[in-house]
Amino acid sequence: MAFRRTTFEESWFDYDGMNLRVVDTGRGDPLLFAHGLGGKIEDNDLIFPFLADRYRVISVDQPGSGLSDKPEHIDYSVDWLADFLLDFATRIGLDTFYLAGGSQGGLLTLLCCEKAPQRVRKAVVYSPSGVWDANPALAQVMKRMPSHTVRGFMRFTSLFWNSPTRPDYWSGRSRALEFVDEAAQSPGFGRHVFGCMGSVFSEDFRPRFARIAAPLLILWGEHDFGMPVSQGRELKKLVPHAQFETIPEAGHNVLSERPRLCASKIKKFLR
């Protein structure tokens, strides 16, 4: 497989018979990362070196994605994955922890805050999905998409992953799609992606966001053309106690595009 592989030591976790890839590095209070739709550990790992001096940084390839097993029988949804993250944290011995995630991982982070307010001490999200109206018709279309079409779907959405102003925009996208091309060979990957997409549009999540009590930091790339900054400002209104900051010269994946800057903001917030 030719895509960029994390330089951090990997281990494998048996989760009810599924093999899940895990990175667990650094020492200190636990900080668990949730990757986005059809993503992997490498979507966030460029920021890990700037955090691992102060925190125990943990990331897992979610079932159906990354290098983890991709069962076809699971009814994938964002609520299922949020429950999985909370259960995974329990199984590795985390009673309370910090939580961070972007895009769909940001939505998972917000849902974990709503579901388990006593466990998530503080949360960081960047460009989380779900700050929009429900669209039942689109949800049904997504849920019925054949698994083999996931490759084309992900190649289209990849146009919005990073800021097009970056000099490595095309080369970075090409490297990321090498993973997609490999993962798409598994029907379970398509089930994961389209099941989650269907669930994202099945519900208006904003009333649930408004119930979040955990301290929350919202980061948003100024050049995020997939999810505009206006959605971040709306989320800030829904969670008035949250902190909201835009990241200059960054698109959707701010932790990969500006890791040092984002790490400084995250450390300041968590302290």
Coordinates of C-alpha atoms in Angstrom, one line a residue:
M1 CA 0.0 0.0 0.0
A2 CA 1.6 3.3 -1.1
F3 CA -0.3 5.9 1.0
R4 CA 1.6 7.6 3.8
R5 CA 1.7 5.4 6.8
T6 CA 2.0 6.8 10.3
T7 CA 5.5 6.9 11.9
F8 CA 4.0 6.1 15.3
E9 CA 4.1 2.6 16.7
E10 CA 0.9 0.7 15.8
S11 CA -0.9 -2.0 17.7
W12 CA -3.9 -4.1 17.1
F13 CA -7.0 -4.3 19.4
D14 CA -9.5 -7.1 19.3
Y15 CA -12.9 -5.6 19.5
D16 CA -15.5 -8.4 19.5
G17 CA -13.6 -10.2 16.9
M18 CA -12.7 -7.2 14.8
N19 CA -9.1 -6.2 14.5
L20 CA -8.7 -2.5 15.0
R21 CA -5.5 -0.5 14.3
V22 CA -4.5 1.8 17.2
V23 CA -1.8 4.4 17.9
D24 CA -1.2 5.1 21.6
T25 CA 1.7 7.5 22.3
G26 CA 2.9 10.1 24.8
R27 CA 2.3 10.4 28.5
G28 CA -0.2 12.4 30.5
D29 CA -4.0 12.9 30.5
P30 CA -5.6 10.9 27.7
L31 CA -6.6 12.7 24.5
L32 CA -8.6 10.5 22.1
F33 CA -8.9 11.4 18.4
A34 CA -11.7 10.6 16.1
H35 CA -11.0 10.6 12.4
G36 CA -13.5 11.7 9.7
L37 CA -15.7 9.9 7.2
G38 CA -13.9 7.0 5.6
G39 CA -10.7 8.2 7.3
K40 CA -7.8 6.8 9.2
I41 CA -5.3 7.6 11.9
E42 CA -3.1 9.4 9.4
D43 CA -5.7 12.1 9.0
N44 CA -4.7 13.6 12.4
D45 CA -1.3 12.2 13.2
L46 CA 0.8 15.2 12.0
I47 CA -0.3 17.0 15.1
F48 CA 0.6 14.2 17.5
P49 CA 4.3 15.1 17.9
F50 CA 3.2 18.6 19.2
L51 CA 0.8 17.1 21.8
A52 CA 2.5 13.9 22.9
D53 CA 4.9 15.8 25.2
R54 CA 2.0 16.6 27.5
Y55 CA -0.8 14.1 26.7
R56 CA -1.3 10.5 26.1
V57 CA -2.5 10.7 22.5
I58 CA -4.7 7.8 21.3
S59 CA -6.3 7.2 17.9
V60 CA -8.1 4.2 16.4
D61 CA -9.1 3.3 12.9
Q62 CA -12.9 3.0 13.3
P63 CA -14.6 -0.3 12.3
G64 CA -15.2 -0.2 8.5
S65 CA -12.4 2.3 7.8
G66 CA -8.6 2.8 7.9
L67 CA -6.7 -0.4 8.2
S68 CA -9.2 -1.9 10.6
D69 CA -11.5 -4.7 9.7
K70 CA -14.5 -3.7 7.6
P71 CA -17.5 -6.0 8.4
E72 CA -20.4 -5.7 6.0
H73 CA -23.1 -6.8 8.5
I74 CA -22.9 -3.7 10.7
D75 CA -25.6 -1.0 10.3
Y76 CA -23.1 1.9 10.3
S77 CA -24.2 5.3 11.5
V78 CA -22.7 8.2 13.3
D79 CA -24.6 7.3 16.5
W80 CA -23.2 3.7 16.2
L81 CA -19.7 5.1 15.9
A82 CA -20.1 7.6 18.8
D83 CA -21.2 4.7 21.0
F84 CA -18.3 2.7 19.7
L85 CA -15.8 5.4 20.6
L86 CA -17.2 5.6 24.2
D87 CA -17.1 1.8 24.5
F88 CA -13.6 1.6 23.1
A89 CA -12.5 4.2 25.6
T90 CA -14.0 2.1 28.4
R91 CA -12.3 -1.0 27.1
I92 CA -8.8 0.6 27.2
G93 CA -9.4 1.8 30.7
L94 CA -10.4 5.5 30.2
D95 CA -13.1 6.7 32.6
T96 CA -12.7 10.4 31.6
F97 CA -10.7 11.8 28.8
Y98 CA -10.3 14.7 26.4
L99 CA -11.7 14.1 22.9
A100 CA -10.9 15.7 19.5
G101 CA -12.1 15.1 16.0
G102 CA -12.8 16.8 12.7
S103 CA -15.4 16.6 9.9
Q104 CA -17.5 13.5 10.7
G105 CA -15.0 12.9 13.6
G106 CA -16.1 16.3 14.9
L107 CA -19.7 15.2 14.8
L108 CA -18.8 12.0 16.6
T109 CA -17.0 14.1 19.2
L110 CA -20.1 16.4 19.7
L111 CA -22.4 13.3 20.0
C112 CA -20.0 11.8 22.6
C113 CA -20.2 15.0 24.6
E114 CA -24.0 14.8 24.5
K115 CA -24.2 11.1 25.3
A116 CA -21.6 11.0 28.1
P117 CA -21.2 14.5 29.6
Q118 CA -19.6 13.0 32.7
R119 CA -16.8 11.4 30.7
V120 CA -15.7 13.9 28.2
R121 CA -13.7 16.5 30.2
K122 CA -13.1 18.9 27.3
A123 CA -13.6 18.6 23.5
V124 CA -12.0 20.0 20.4
V125 CA -13.7 19.9 17.0
Y126 CA -12.7 21.2 13.6
S127 CA -15.2 21.7 10.8
P128 CA -17.7 19.1 12.3
S129 CA -20.4 17.9 10.0
G130 CA -24.1 18.0 10.9
V131 CA -24.6 21.7 11.3
W132 CA -27.5 21.7 8.7
D133 CA -31.1 20.7 8.2
A134 CA -32.2 17.1 7.9
N135 CA -32.7 15.9 4.3
P136 CA -34.6 12.6 4.5
A137 CA -34.6 12.2 0.7
L138 CA -30.8 12.5 0.4
A139 CA -30.4 10.3 3.4
Q140 CA -32.3 7.5 1.6
V141 CA -30.3 8.0 -1.5
M142 CA -27.1 7.6 0.5
K143 CA -28.2 4.5 2.3
R144 CA -29.1 2.9 -1.0
M145 CA -25.8 3.6 -2.7
P146 CA -24.0 0.5 -3.9
S147 CA -20.8 -0.1 -2.0
H148 CA -18.7 -0.3 -5.2
T149 CA -19.5 3.4 -6.0
V150 CA -17.7 4.6 -2.8
R151 CA -14.4 5.1 -4.7
G152 CA -16.0 7.8 -7.0
F153 CA -17.8 9.4 -4.1
M154 CA -14.7 9.8 -2.1
R155 CA -12.7 11.1 -5.1
F156 CA -15.3 13.8 -5.5
T157 CA -15.4 14.8 -1.8
S158 CA -11.6 14.8 -1.7
L159 CA -11.6 18.0 -3.7
F160 CA -12.7 19.8 -0.5
W161 CA -10.3 18.2 2.0
N162 CA -7.6 20.8 1.9
S163 CA -7.1 24.4 1.0
P164 CA -6.6 24.7 -2.8
T165 CA -4.2 27.6 -2.0
R166 CA -1.6 25.1 -0.7
P167 CA 1.3 24.2 -3.1
D168 CA 0.9 20.5 -2.2
Y169 CA -2.8 20.5 -2.8
W170 CA -2.8 18.1 -5.7
S171 CA 0.0 15.9 -4.6
G172 CA -1.5 15.6 -1.1
R173 CA -4.9 14.7 -2.6
S174 CA -3.3 12.0 -4.8
R175 CA -1.5 10.4 -1.8
A176 CA -4.8 10.4 0.2
L177 CA -6.7 8.8 -2.6
E178 CA -4.2 5.9 -2.7
F179 CA -5.7 4.8 0.6
V180 CA -9.3 5.2 -0.8
D181 CA -8.5 3.1 -3.8
E182 CA -7.2 0.3 -1.5
A183 CA -10.0 0.5 1.0
A184 CA -12.7 0.7 -1.6
Q185 CA -11.9 -2.9 -2.6
S186 CA -13.7 -4.0 0.6
P187 CA -17.5 -3.8 0.4
G188 CA -17.6 -3.0 4.1
F189 CA -15.8 0.3 3.4
G190 CA -18.7 1.4 1.2
R191 CA -21.2 0.3 3.8
H192 CA -19.4 2.4 6.4
V193 CA -19.2 5.5 4.2
F194 CA -22.8 5.5 2.8
G195 CA -24.3 4.3 6.1
C196 CA -22.8 7.2 7.9
M197 CA -23.7 9.7 5.2
G198 CA -27.3 8.5 5.3
S199 CA -27.4 8.9 9.1
V200 CA -25.8 12.4 8.9
F201 CA -28.7 13.7 6.7
S202 CA -31.4 11.7 8.6
E203 CA -31.6 14.1 11.5
D204 CA -31.2 17.7 12.5
F205 CA -28.4 17.4 15.1
R206 CA -28.5 21.0 16.2
P207 CA -30.9 20.5 19.1
R208 CA -28.5 17.8 20.4
F209 CA -25.5 20.2 20.0
A210 CA -27.3 22.8 22.1
R211 CA -27.4 20.3 25.0
I212 CA -23.6 20.1 25.2
A213 CA -22.2 21.2 28.5
A214 CA -18.5 20.2 28.2
P215 CA -16.0 22.9 27.5
L216 CA -15.7 23.0 23.7
L217 CA -13.1 24.5 21.3
I218 CA -14.2 24.9 17.7
L219 CA -11.6 25.4 15.0
W220 CA -12.4 26.2 11.4
G221 CA -10.2 26.7 8.4
E222 CA -10.7 30.0 6.7
H223 CA -10.4 28.3 3.3
D224 CA -12.8 25.4 4.1
F225 CA -14.9 25.3 1.0
G226 CA -16.6 22.0 1.8
M227 CA -18.1 23.3 5.1
P228 CA -18.1 27.1 5.2
V229 CA -17.0 29.1 8.2
S230 CA -20.6 30.2 8.6
Q231 CA -21.5 26.7 9.9
G232 CA -18.9 27.2 12.6
R233 CA -20.4 30.5 13.7
E234 CA -23.8 28.8 13.8
L235 CA -22.4 26.0 16.0
K236 CA -20.9 28.7 18.3
K237 CA -24.4 30.2 18.8
L238 CA -25.8 26.8 19.6
V239 CA -23.1 26.2 22.2
P240 CA -22.6 29.7 23.7
H241 CA -19.9 28.7 26.2
A242 CA -17.7 27.3 23.4
Q243 CA -14.6 29.0 22.1
F244 CA -14.5 29.6 18.3
E245 CA -11.4 30.3 16.3
T246 CA -10.6 30.4 12.6
I247 CA -7.3 29.0 11.3
P248 CA -5.7 31.1 8.5
E249 CA -4.3 29.5 5.4
A250 CA -6.1 26.2 6.0
G251 CA -9.0 24.3 4.5
H252 CA -11.0 21.5 5.9
N253 CA -8.2 19.4 7.5
V254 CA -6.7 22.1 9.7
L255 CA -4.8 19.7 12.0
S256 CA -2.9 18.4 9.0
E257 CA -2.4 21.7 7.3
R258 CA -1.4 23.8 10.4
P259 CA -0.5 21.2 13.0
R260 CA 1.9 23.4 15.1
L261 CA -0.5 26.3 15.3
C262 CA -3.5 24.0 16.1
A263 CA -1.5 22.2 18.8
S264 CA -0.7 25.5 20.5
K265 CA -4.4 26.4 20.6
I266 CA -5.4 23.0 21.8
K267 CA -2.8 22.9 24.6
K268 CA -3.9 26.4 25.8
F269 CA -7.5 25.3 25.8
L270 CA -7.0 22.0 27.6
R271 CA -4.9 23.7 30.3

